[in-house]
Amino acid sequence: MENGVYGTSWLGRPLIYSLVTDEDQLPNVAAIAADQQRLRDPRRTTPEEATRIAAENPAIAWYAANVHGGEESGGDASLQILYELAARIDCEAEEMLRELVVGIIPTQNPDGRDLNTRQNAYGFDMNRDWFARTQPEIDAEMDLLRKYPPVVFVDAHENNGTSYFFPPNADPVHHEISEQNIDWIYYIYGPALAAEFQQRGWRYYNQDGYDFFAMEYGDTVPTTVFMSAGMTFEKGNNDTAYDRWLEQWVAGWTTLETAAENREEILREYYEAYVTALEEGEAGELEPNRTYQPGQELDQQVPNLAIRHYFLPPETSRAHPETATLVERLLDTDVEVYRLERNLSVPDLQFYGRTPSAGTVPAGSFWIPMAQPQKHCS
Ligand SMILES: [Zn+2]
């Protein structure tokens, strides 16, 4: 186990995390992360290399809790997960340690936990900050995840009532969320969690209340930025502290166990998801809108457009003072952004909302090609 500090809260508290894996693998965590990173770029990693990495490399799985300061039970559960992984010597725990590097963040909001507030000490609901990254706690967490990218990311919450929510989510689902990620969340983790809760006679619900659309949450953003299975868990806070802790810990453990059991397949599909993203980007294809929830009908399809590049005017343009901020946000999610060295003539340049026509993009403009591994974030 390795413990670290990934940042500092508004009130100066350290933001702590742990990485847990088999003790033989622990000295190689940086190399394991580097190999997993290789799967994220099919331009430099061949299918043969990807197959080898998927066969041999542990996968990185994260459990994070308590982003809302008053929702403590996920934090308590995370410590139980940590304890079980560290102390148990049975084959189930040993297999998980061999197959995974488990990252744990007991509280994403130590100030709010102490103050018993949903928000952090700045008064911000940090489960709305995952794209904008205006808060030091989330900004630092994203950088930590960039270093150790998840294939699964659990964000454990509490809500009203006594039941338990885990995915599948409600519609709408953002169209750029890859099908591989949906497959893992809806058809691997969701059913494993449901089976575990059914077996124990615990109440749960899914495909209700929590959609998968807005790119601001601790599920959608880790999914889209890291091609991972980002999942919100919600335990009803009307239950006893004991029951909240118990259900959170069993849900977290079941998730990690499921990740370990499916590790090779997940890593293979993780690479394939990046291959698909790159191919779609080259073709200028947007992923289609579709419904997942039984009985839902599609409201509208995505526009029938081929989009191969985005251009943003130079940040010196007084009409667009926020361009530099946007570019910074894109770079911080590992989107590749270039600048034009000279004017570029484009036969079918389309200004937002207008009809395409021949035009010139001025030198100094920012160029974001869709043909890149982070196509879904572009
Ligand atoms: Zn919450």
Short mmCIF file of C-alpha atoms and ligand atoms in Angstrom, two decimals:
data_model
loop_
_atom_site.label_atom_id
_atom_site.label_comp_id
_atom_site.label_asym_id
_atom_site.label_seq_id
_atom_site.Cartn_x
_atom_site.Cartn_y
_atom_site.Cartn_z
CA MET A 1 0.00 0.00 0.00
CA GLU A 2 1.20 3.46 -0.85
CA ASN A 3 -0.32 6.59 0.67
CA GLY A 4 -0.06 10.04 -0.81
CA VAL A 5 -1.35 13.59 -0.79
CA TYR A 6 -2.77 14.84 -4.08
CA GLY A 7 -3.65 18.39 -3.14
CA THR A 8 -4.90 20.77 -0.49
CA SER A 9 -8.45 21.82 0.34
CA TRP A 10 -9.58 25.44 0.65
CA LEU A 11 -8.96 25.31 4.42
CA GLY A 12 -5.53 23.77 3.98
CA ARG A 13 -6.35 20.14 4.71
CA PRO A 14 -4.34 17.51 2.83
CA LEU A 15 -6.31 15.52 0.23
CA ILE A 16 -5.20 11.95 0.77
CA TYR A 17 -5.30 8.80 -1.32
CA SER A 18 -4.00 5.25 -1.13
CA LEU A 19 -2.95 2.83 -3.84
CA VAL A 20 -3.22 -0.85 -2.95
CA THR A 21 -1.97 -3.81 -4.91
CA ASP A 22 -0.03 -7.05 -4.53
CA GLU A 23 3.21 -6.27 -2.72
CA ASP A 24 5.29 -7.63 -5.61
CA GLN A 25 3.55 -5.19 -7.93
CA LEU A 26 3.65 -2.14 -5.68
CA PRO A 27 7.17 -1.01 -6.72
CA ASN A 28 5.97 -1.15 -10.36
CA VAL A 29 2.86 0.98 -10.02
CA ALA A 30 4.31 3.73 -12.23
CA ALA A 31 5.13 1.16 -14.96
CA ILE A 32 1.66 -0.41 -14.63
CA ALA A 33 0.09 3.03 -15.09
CA ALA A 34 2.38 3.73 -18.06
CA ASP A 35 1.33 0.46 -19.73
CA GLN A 36 -2.34 1.23 -19.17
CA GLN A 37 -1.72 4.70 -20.65
CA ARG A 38 -0.36 2.98 -23.75
CA LEU A 39 -3.77 1.42 -24.31
CA ARG A 40 -5.20 4.94 -24.56
CA ASP A 41 -3.39 5.74 -27.81
CA PRO A 42 -3.80 3.27 -30.71
CA ARG A 43 -1.56 5.52 -32.84
CA ARG A 44 1.46 4.34 -30.84
CA THR A 45 0.22 0.98 -29.57
CA THR A 46 -0.42 -1.89 -31.97
CA PRO A 47 -3.24 -4.39 -31.44
CA GLU A 48 -0.60 -7.04 -30.60
CA GLU A 49 0.92 -4.87 -27.89
CA ALA A 50 -2.55 -4.08 -26.59
CA THR A 51 -3.39 -7.79 -26.37
CA ARG A 52 -0.18 -8.41 -24.43
CA ILE A 53 -0.82 -5.51 -22.03
CA ALA A 54 -4.41 -6.64 -21.50
CA ALA A 55 -3.20 -10.18 -20.74
CA GLU A 56 -0.43 -9.17 -18.34
CA ASN A 57 -1.14 -5.77 -16.81
CA PRO A 58 -3.20 -5.14 -13.69
CA ALA A 59 -5.98 -2.58 -14.20
CA ILE A 60 -6.41 0.61 -12.19
CA ALA A 61 -9.69 0.89 -10.27
CA TRP A 62 -10.76 3.85 -8.11
CA TYR A 63 -13.21 4.20 -5.23
CA ALA A 64 -13.82 7.80 -4.13
CA ALA A 65 -16.30 9.02 -1.53
CA ASN A 66 -17.79 11.86 0.42
CA VAL A 67 -17.59 14.61 -2.23
CA HIS A 68 -20.65 15.94 -0.43
CA GLY A 69 -19.34 16.55 3.07
CA GLY A 70 -22.38 15.30 4.95
CA GLU A 71 -22.46 11.97 3.09
CA GLU A 72 -19.95 10.08 5.20
CA SER A 73 -20.84 6.42 4.70
CA GLY A 74 -18.84 5.96 1.47
CA GLY A 75 -15.77 7.28 3.27
CA ASP A 76 -16.29 4.82 6.09
CA ALA A 77 -16.78 2.02 3.53
CA SER A 78 -13.60 3.01 1.69
CA LEU A 79 -11.59 2.46 4.87
CA GLN A 80 -13.18 -0.97 5.23
CA ILE A 81 -12.17 -1.79 1.65
CA LEU A 82 -8.66 -0.63 2.43
CA TYR A 83 -8.54 -2.75 5.56
CA GLU A 84 -9.86 -5.90 3.84
CA LEU A 85 -7.42 -5.53 0.96
CA ALA A 86 -4.52 -5.02 3.33
CA ALA A 87 -5.37 -7.64 5.96
CA ARG A 88 -7.05 -10.53 4.20
CA ILE A 89 -5.03 -13.47 3.01
CA ASP A 90 -7.81 -15.48 1.32
CA CYS A 91 -7.71 -16.11 -2.41
CA GLU A 92 -10.51 -13.63 -3.24
CA ALA A 93 -8.59 -10.69 -1.75
CA GLU A 94 -5.30 -11.94 -3.16
CA GLU A 95 -6.78 -12.22 -6.65
CA MET A 96 -8.11 -8.67 -6.43
CA LEU A 97 -4.66 -7.40 -5.40
CA ARG A 98 -3.04 -9.27 -8.28
CA GLU A 99 -5.53 -8.17 -10.93
CA LEU A 100 -5.91 -4.54 -9.80
CA VAL A 101 -4.24 -1.46 -8.51
CA VAL A 102 -6.97 -0.06 -6.26
CA GLY A 103 -7.00 3.68 -5.63
CA ILE A 104 -8.96 4.92 -2.62
CA ILE A 105 -9.99 8.48 -1.76
CA PRO A 106 -11.80 8.34 1.60
CA THR A 107 -13.03 11.91 1.38
CA GLN A 108 -12.97 14.21 -1.61
CA ASN A 109 -14.22 17.02 0.61
CA PRO A 110 -12.50 17.04 4.03
CA ASP A 111 -13.61 20.60 4.83
CA GLY A 112 -17.25 19.81 4.08
CA ARG A 113 -17.04 16.60 6.10
CA ASP A 114 -15.81 18.58 9.09
CA LEU A 115 -18.37 21.36 8.60
CA ASN A 116 -21.13 18.84 7.77
CA THR A 117 -21.95 20.68 4.54
CA ARG A 118 -22.75 19.36 1.09
CA GLN A 119 -20.42 21.97 -0.40
CA ASN A 120 -16.74 22.56 0.21
CA ALA A 121 -15.54 25.49 2.35
CA TYR A 122 -15.87 27.80 -0.68
CA GLY A 123 -19.59 26.98 -0.80
CA PHE A 124 -19.33 25.02 -4.06
CA ASP A 125 -21.10 21.73 -4.86
CA MET A 126 -18.09 19.90 -6.24
CA ASN A 127 -20.17 17.26 -8.00
CA ARG A 128 -20.81 20.01 -10.59
CA ASP A 129 -17.16 20.90 -11.10
CA TRP A 130 -15.67 17.97 -12.95
CA PHE A 131 -15.35 19.68 -16.32
CA ALA A 132 -14.79 23.27 -15.15
CA ARG A 133 -12.35 22.29 -12.37
CA THR A 134 -12.70 25.62 -10.58
CA GLN A 135 -12.21 24.05 -7.14
CA PRO A 136 -8.76 22.98 -5.91
CA GLU A 137 -10.11 19.66 -4.61
CA ILE A 138 -11.52 18.49 -7.97
CA ASP A 139 -8.72 20.02 -10.04
CA ALA A 140 -6.14 18.08 -8.02
CA GLU A 141 -8.21 14.90 -8.17
CA MET A 142 -8.39 15.05 -11.96
CA ASP A 143 -4.60 15.39 -12.10
CA LEU A 144 -4.25 12.36 -9.80
CA LEU A 145 -6.55 10.35 -12.09
CA ARG A 146 -4.58 11.46 -15.14
CA LYS A 147 -1.53 9.92 -13.48
CA TYR A 148 -3.37 6.68 -12.58
CA PRO A 149 -6.23 6.49 -15.08
CA PRO A 150 -9.21 4.44 -13.93
CA VAL A 151 -10.98 1.68 -15.83
CA VAL A 152 -13.68 2.00 -13.18
CA PHE A 153 -14.42 4.98 -10.94
CA VAL A 154 -16.98 4.81 -8.12
CA ASP A 155 -18.25 8.07 -6.61
CA ALA A 156 -20.10 7.12 -3.41
CA HIS A 157 -22.90 9.39 -2.16
CA GLU A 158 -25.94 9.42 0.09
CA ASN A 159 -29.45 10.58 -0.79
CA ASN A 160 -32.87 10.51 0.88
CA GLY A 161 -34.75 7.36 1.85
CA THR A 162 -33.47 3.92 2.79
CA SER A 163 -32.85 2.26 -0.58
CA TYR A 164 -29.69 2.11 -2.67
CA PHE A 165 -29.03 3.40 -6.19
CA PHE A 166 -26.42 2.01 -8.53
CA PRO A 167 -26.41 1.96 -12.36
CA PRO A 168 -27.79 1.35 -14.98
CA ASN A 169 -28.62 5.03 -15.08
CA ALA A 170 -31.74 6.79 -16.22
CA ASP A 171 -31.86 8.26 -19.72
CA PRO A 172 -30.68 10.53 -21.20
CA VAL A 173 -27.18 9.20 -21.78
CA HIS A 174 -24.74 11.55 -23.48
CA HIS A 175 -24.27 10.39 -27.06
CA GLU A 176 -20.44 10.52 -26.92
CA ILE A 177 -20.20 8.02 -24.07
CA SER A 178 -18.66 4.96 -25.69
CA GLU A 179 -20.57 1.72 -26.03
CA GLN A 180 -17.81 -0.19 -24.24
CA ASN A 181 -18.27 1.99 -21.17
CA ILE A 182 -22.03 1.49 -21.29
CA ASP A 183 -21.51 -2.28 -21.65
CA TRP A 184 -19.36 -2.44 -18.53
CA ILE A 185 -21.64 -0.23 -16.44
CA TYR A 186 -24.98 -1.65 -17.62
CA TYR A 187 -24.14 -5.28 -18.31
CA ILE A 188 -21.17 -6.13 -16.07
CA TYR A 189 -21.15 -3.97 -12.91
CA GLY A 190 -24.89 -3.22 -12.73
CA PRO A 191 -25.98 -6.89 -12.83
CA ALA A 192 -23.19 -7.97 -10.42
CA LEU A 193 -24.35 -5.35 -7.90
CA ALA A 194 -28.01 -6.28 -8.39
CA ALA A 195 -27.24 -9.98 -7.83
CA GLU A 196 -25.33 -9.23 -4.64
CA PHE A 197 -28.11 -7.00 -3.26
CA GLN A 198 -30.81 -9.54 -4.21
CA GLN A 199 -28.93 -12.34 -2.51
CA ARG A 200 -28.75 -10.31 0.70
CA GLY A 201 -32.38 -9.19 0.44
CA TRP A 202 -31.36 -5.51 0.29
CA ARG A 203 -33.46 -2.91 -1.50
CA TYR A 204 -32.01 -1.11 -4.48
CA TYR A 205 -33.15 0.65 -7.64
CA ASN A 206 -31.67 1.72 -10.93
CA GLN A 207 -32.57 3.49 -14.22
CA ASP A 208 -34.31 6.11 -12.14
CA GLY A 209 -33.33 9.53 -10.85
CA TYR A 210 -29.72 9.60 -12.00
CA ASP A 211 -29.17 10.23 -15.69
CA PHE A 212 -25.88 10.03 -17.53
CA PHE A 213 -25.81 13.19 -19.56
CA ALA A 214 -24.31 16.35 -18.09
CA MET A 215 -20.52 16.57 -18.31
CA GLU A 216 -20.04 17.94 -14.83
CA TYR A 217 -20.43 14.94 -12.53
CA GLY A 218 -18.14 12.41 -10.88
CA ASP A 219 -19.55 9.69 -13.12
CA THR A 220 -19.94 11.21 -16.61
CA VAL A 221 -16.60 13.05 -16.61
CA PRO A 222 -14.39 10.14 -15.45
CA THR A 223 -16.25 7.99 -18.01
CA THR A 224 -15.68 10.35 -20.91
CA VAL A 225 -12.22 11.65 -20.06
CA PHE A 226 -10.72 8.31 -19.00
CA MET A 227 -12.89 5.83 -20.96
CA SER A 228 -13.78 4.26 -17.63
CA ALA A 229 -16.93 2.93 -16.00
CA GLY A 230 -17.83 6.03 -13.97
CA MET A 231 -20.59 5.22 -11.49
CA THR A 232 -22.55 7.16 -8.90
CA PHE A 233 -23.68 5.14 -5.88
CA GLU A 234 -26.34 6.56 -3.53
CA LYS A 235 -27.24 5.08 -0.15
CA GLY A 236 -30.37 6.43 1.56
CA ASN A 237 -29.44 8.40 4.66
CA ASN A 238 -32.53 7.43 6.65
CA ASP A 239 -30.96 4.08 7.42
CA THR A 240 -28.70 3.58 10.41
CA ALA A 241 -25.03 4.48 10.15
CA TYR A 242 -24.25 0.76 10.37
CA ASP A 243 -26.49 -0.15 7.42
CA ARG A 244 -25.20 2.73 5.33
CA TRP A 245 -21.60 1.67 5.93
CA LEU A 246 -22.40 -2.00 5.31
CA GLU A 247 -24.22 -1.48 2.01
CA GLN A 248 -21.63 1.00 0.73
CA TRP A 249 -18.81 -1.36 1.54
CA VAL A 250 -20.46 -4.38 -0.06
CA ALA A 251 -21.27 -2.32 -3.19
CA GLY A 252 -17.70 -1.03 -3.39
CA TRP A 253 -16.17 -4.45 -2.78
CA THR A 254 -18.47 -6.12 -5.32
CA THR A 255 -17.45 -3.52 -7.91
CA LEU A 256 -13.76 -4.16 -7.35
CA GLU A 257 -14.25 -7.92 -7.34
CA THR A 258 -16.13 -7.65 -10.64
CA ALA A 259 -13.38 -5.49 -12.12
CA ALA A 260 -10.78 -8.08 -11.06
CA GLU A 261 -12.77 -10.97 -12.55
CA ASN A 262 -13.20 -9.17 -15.88
CA ARG A 263 -9.86 -7.39 -15.98
CA GLU A 264 -8.45 -8.78 -19.22
CA GLU A 265 -11.66 -8.32 -21.19
CA ILE A 266 -12.05 -4.80 -19.82
CA LEU A 267 -8.50 -3.81 -20.77
CA ARG A 268 -8.97 -5.26 -24.26
CA GLU A 269 -12.21 -3.34 -24.74
CA TYR A 270 -10.63 -0.23 -23.24
CA TYR A 271 -8.10 -0.23 -26.10
CA GLU A 272 -10.86 -1.02 -28.64
CA ALA A 273 -12.87 1.94 -27.36
CA TYR A 274 -9.94 4.23 -28.18
CA VAL A 275 -9.58 2.58 -31.62
CA THR A 276 -13.26 3.34 -32.25
CA ALA A 277 -12.93 6.92 -31.01
CA LEU A 278 -10.02 7.53 -33.35
CA GLU A 279 -11.85 6.00 -36.34
CA GLU A 280 -14.97 8.05 -35.63
CA GLY A 281 -12.86 11.19 -35.36
CA GLU A 282 -11.15 10.49 -38.68
CA ALA A 283 -14.56 10.01 -40.33
CA GLY A 284 -16.02 13.06 -38.58
CA GLU A 285 -18.74 10.89 -37.06
CA LEU A 286 -20.75 11.88 -34.03
CA GLU A 287 -22.03 8.95 -32.00
CA PRO A 288 -25.82 8.65 -32.35
CA ASN A 289 -28.29 9.50 -29.64
CA ARG A 290 -30.09 6.44 -28.32
CA THR A 291 -32.21 5.41 -25.39
CA TYR A 292 -31.26 2.65 -22.97
CA GLN A 293 -34.13 2.66 -20.53
CA PRO A 294 -36.97 0.28 -21.39
CA GLY A 295 -40.01 2.16 -22.72
CA GLN A 296 -38.18 5.41 -23.51
CA GLU A 297 -38.50 6.91 -26.95
CA LEU A 298 -35.80 8.97 -28.61
CA ASP A 299 -36.61 12.67 -28.52
CA GLN A 300 -34.15 13.79 -31.18
CA GLN A 301 -31.17 12.46 -33.07
CA VAL A 302 -27.80 14.24 -33.14
CA PRO A 303 -27.39 16.59 -36.14
CA ASN A 304 -26.54 14.88 -39.38
CA LEU A 305 -23.12 16.49 -39.69
CA ALA A 306 -19.58 15.33 -40.33
CA ILE A 307 -17.33 17.24 -37.94
CA ARG A 308 -13.62 16.75 -38.48
CA HIS A 309 -12.11 19.76 -36.76
CA TYR A 310 -13.00 22.58 -34.42
CA PHE A 311 -11.32 25.96 -34.65
CA LEU A 312 -11.34 28.58 -31.95
CA PRO A 313 -10.31 32.19 -32.64
CA PRO A 314 -7.01 33.37 -31.15
CA GLU A 315 -7.41 34.20 -27.47
CA THR A 316 -6.41 37.80 -28.16
CA SER A 317 -9.78 38.30 -29.82
CA ARG A 318 -11.76 40.62 -27.53
CA ALA A 319 -14.99 38.98 -28.64
CA HIS A 320 -13.92 35.68 -27.11
CA PRO A 321 -12.22 36.33 -23.77
CA GLU A 322 -12.91 32.82 -22.54
CA THR A 323 -11.10 31.01 -25.36
CA ALA A 324 -7.90 30.67 -23.35
CA THR A 325 -9.84 29.19 -20.42
CA LEU A 326 -11.56 26.69 -22.68
CA VAL A 327 -8.28 25.67 -24.31
CA GLU A 328 -6.73 25.19 -20.89
CA ARG A 329 -9.65 22.96 -19.83
CA LEU A 330 -9.25 20.86 -22.97
CA LEU A 331 -5.50 20.48 -22.48
CA ASP A 332 -6.14 19.52 -18.85
CA THR A 333 -8.28 16.61 -20.06
CA ASP A 334 -5.51 15.50 -22.44
CA VAL A 335 -7.30 16.76 -25.54
CA GLU A 336 -4.74 17.64 -28.22
CA VAL A 337 -4.98 21.30 -29.22
CA TYR A 338 -2.78 22.91 -31.88
CA ARG A 339 -2.34 26.46 -33.21
CA LEU A 340 -2.39 27.45 -36.84
CA GLU A 341 0.91 28.91 -37.98
CA ARG A 342 -0.64 30.55 -41.05
CA ASN A 343 -4.07 31.34 -42.46
CA LEU A 344 -6.00 28.26 -43.55
CA SER A 345 -8.51 28.22 -46.41
CA VAL A 346 -11.39 25.84 -45.78
CA PRO A 347 -13.92 25.03 -48.54
CA ASP A 348 -16.76 24.16 -46.14
CA LEU A 349 -16.11 26.22 -43.03
CA GLN A 350 -19.14 26.33 -40.80
CA PHE A 351 -19.56 29.00 -38.16
CA TYR A 352 -21.70 27.76 -35.29
CA GLY A 353 -25.33 27.66 -36.36
CA ARG A 354 -24.66 28.94 -39.89
CA THR A 355 -24.53 27.35 -43.33
CA PRO A 356 -21.10 26.03 -44.42
CA SER A 357 -19.24 28.08 -47.02
CA ALA A 358 -15.68 28.74 -48.18
CA GLY A 359 -13.72 30.75 -45.63
CA THR A 360 -10.38 31.41 -43.97
CA VAL A 361 -9.35 30.47 -40.46
CA PRO A 362 -6.80 33.06 -39.31
CA ALA A 363 -3.26 32.22 -38.20
CA GLY A 364 -3.05 31.86 -34.43
CA SER A 365 -6.41 30.10 -34.20
CA PHE A 366 -6.63 27.00 -32.03
CA TRP A 367 -7.18 23.76 -33.94
CA ILE A 368 -8.80 20.75 -32.30
CA PRO A 369 -8.84 17.76 -34.65
CA MET A 370 -11.52 15.15 -33.98
CA ALA A 371 -9.09 12.43 -35.12
CA GLN A 372 -7.52 11.90 -31.73
CA PRO A 373 -7.94 9.41 -28.88
CA GLN A 374 -9.81 11.99 -26.78
CA LYS A 375 -12.37 12.48 -29.57
CA HIS A 376 -15.28 12.06 -27.14
CA CYS A 377 -14.02 15.09 -25.17
CA SER A 378 -13.27 17.27 -28.21
ZN ZN B 1 -24.04 13.39 -2.88
#
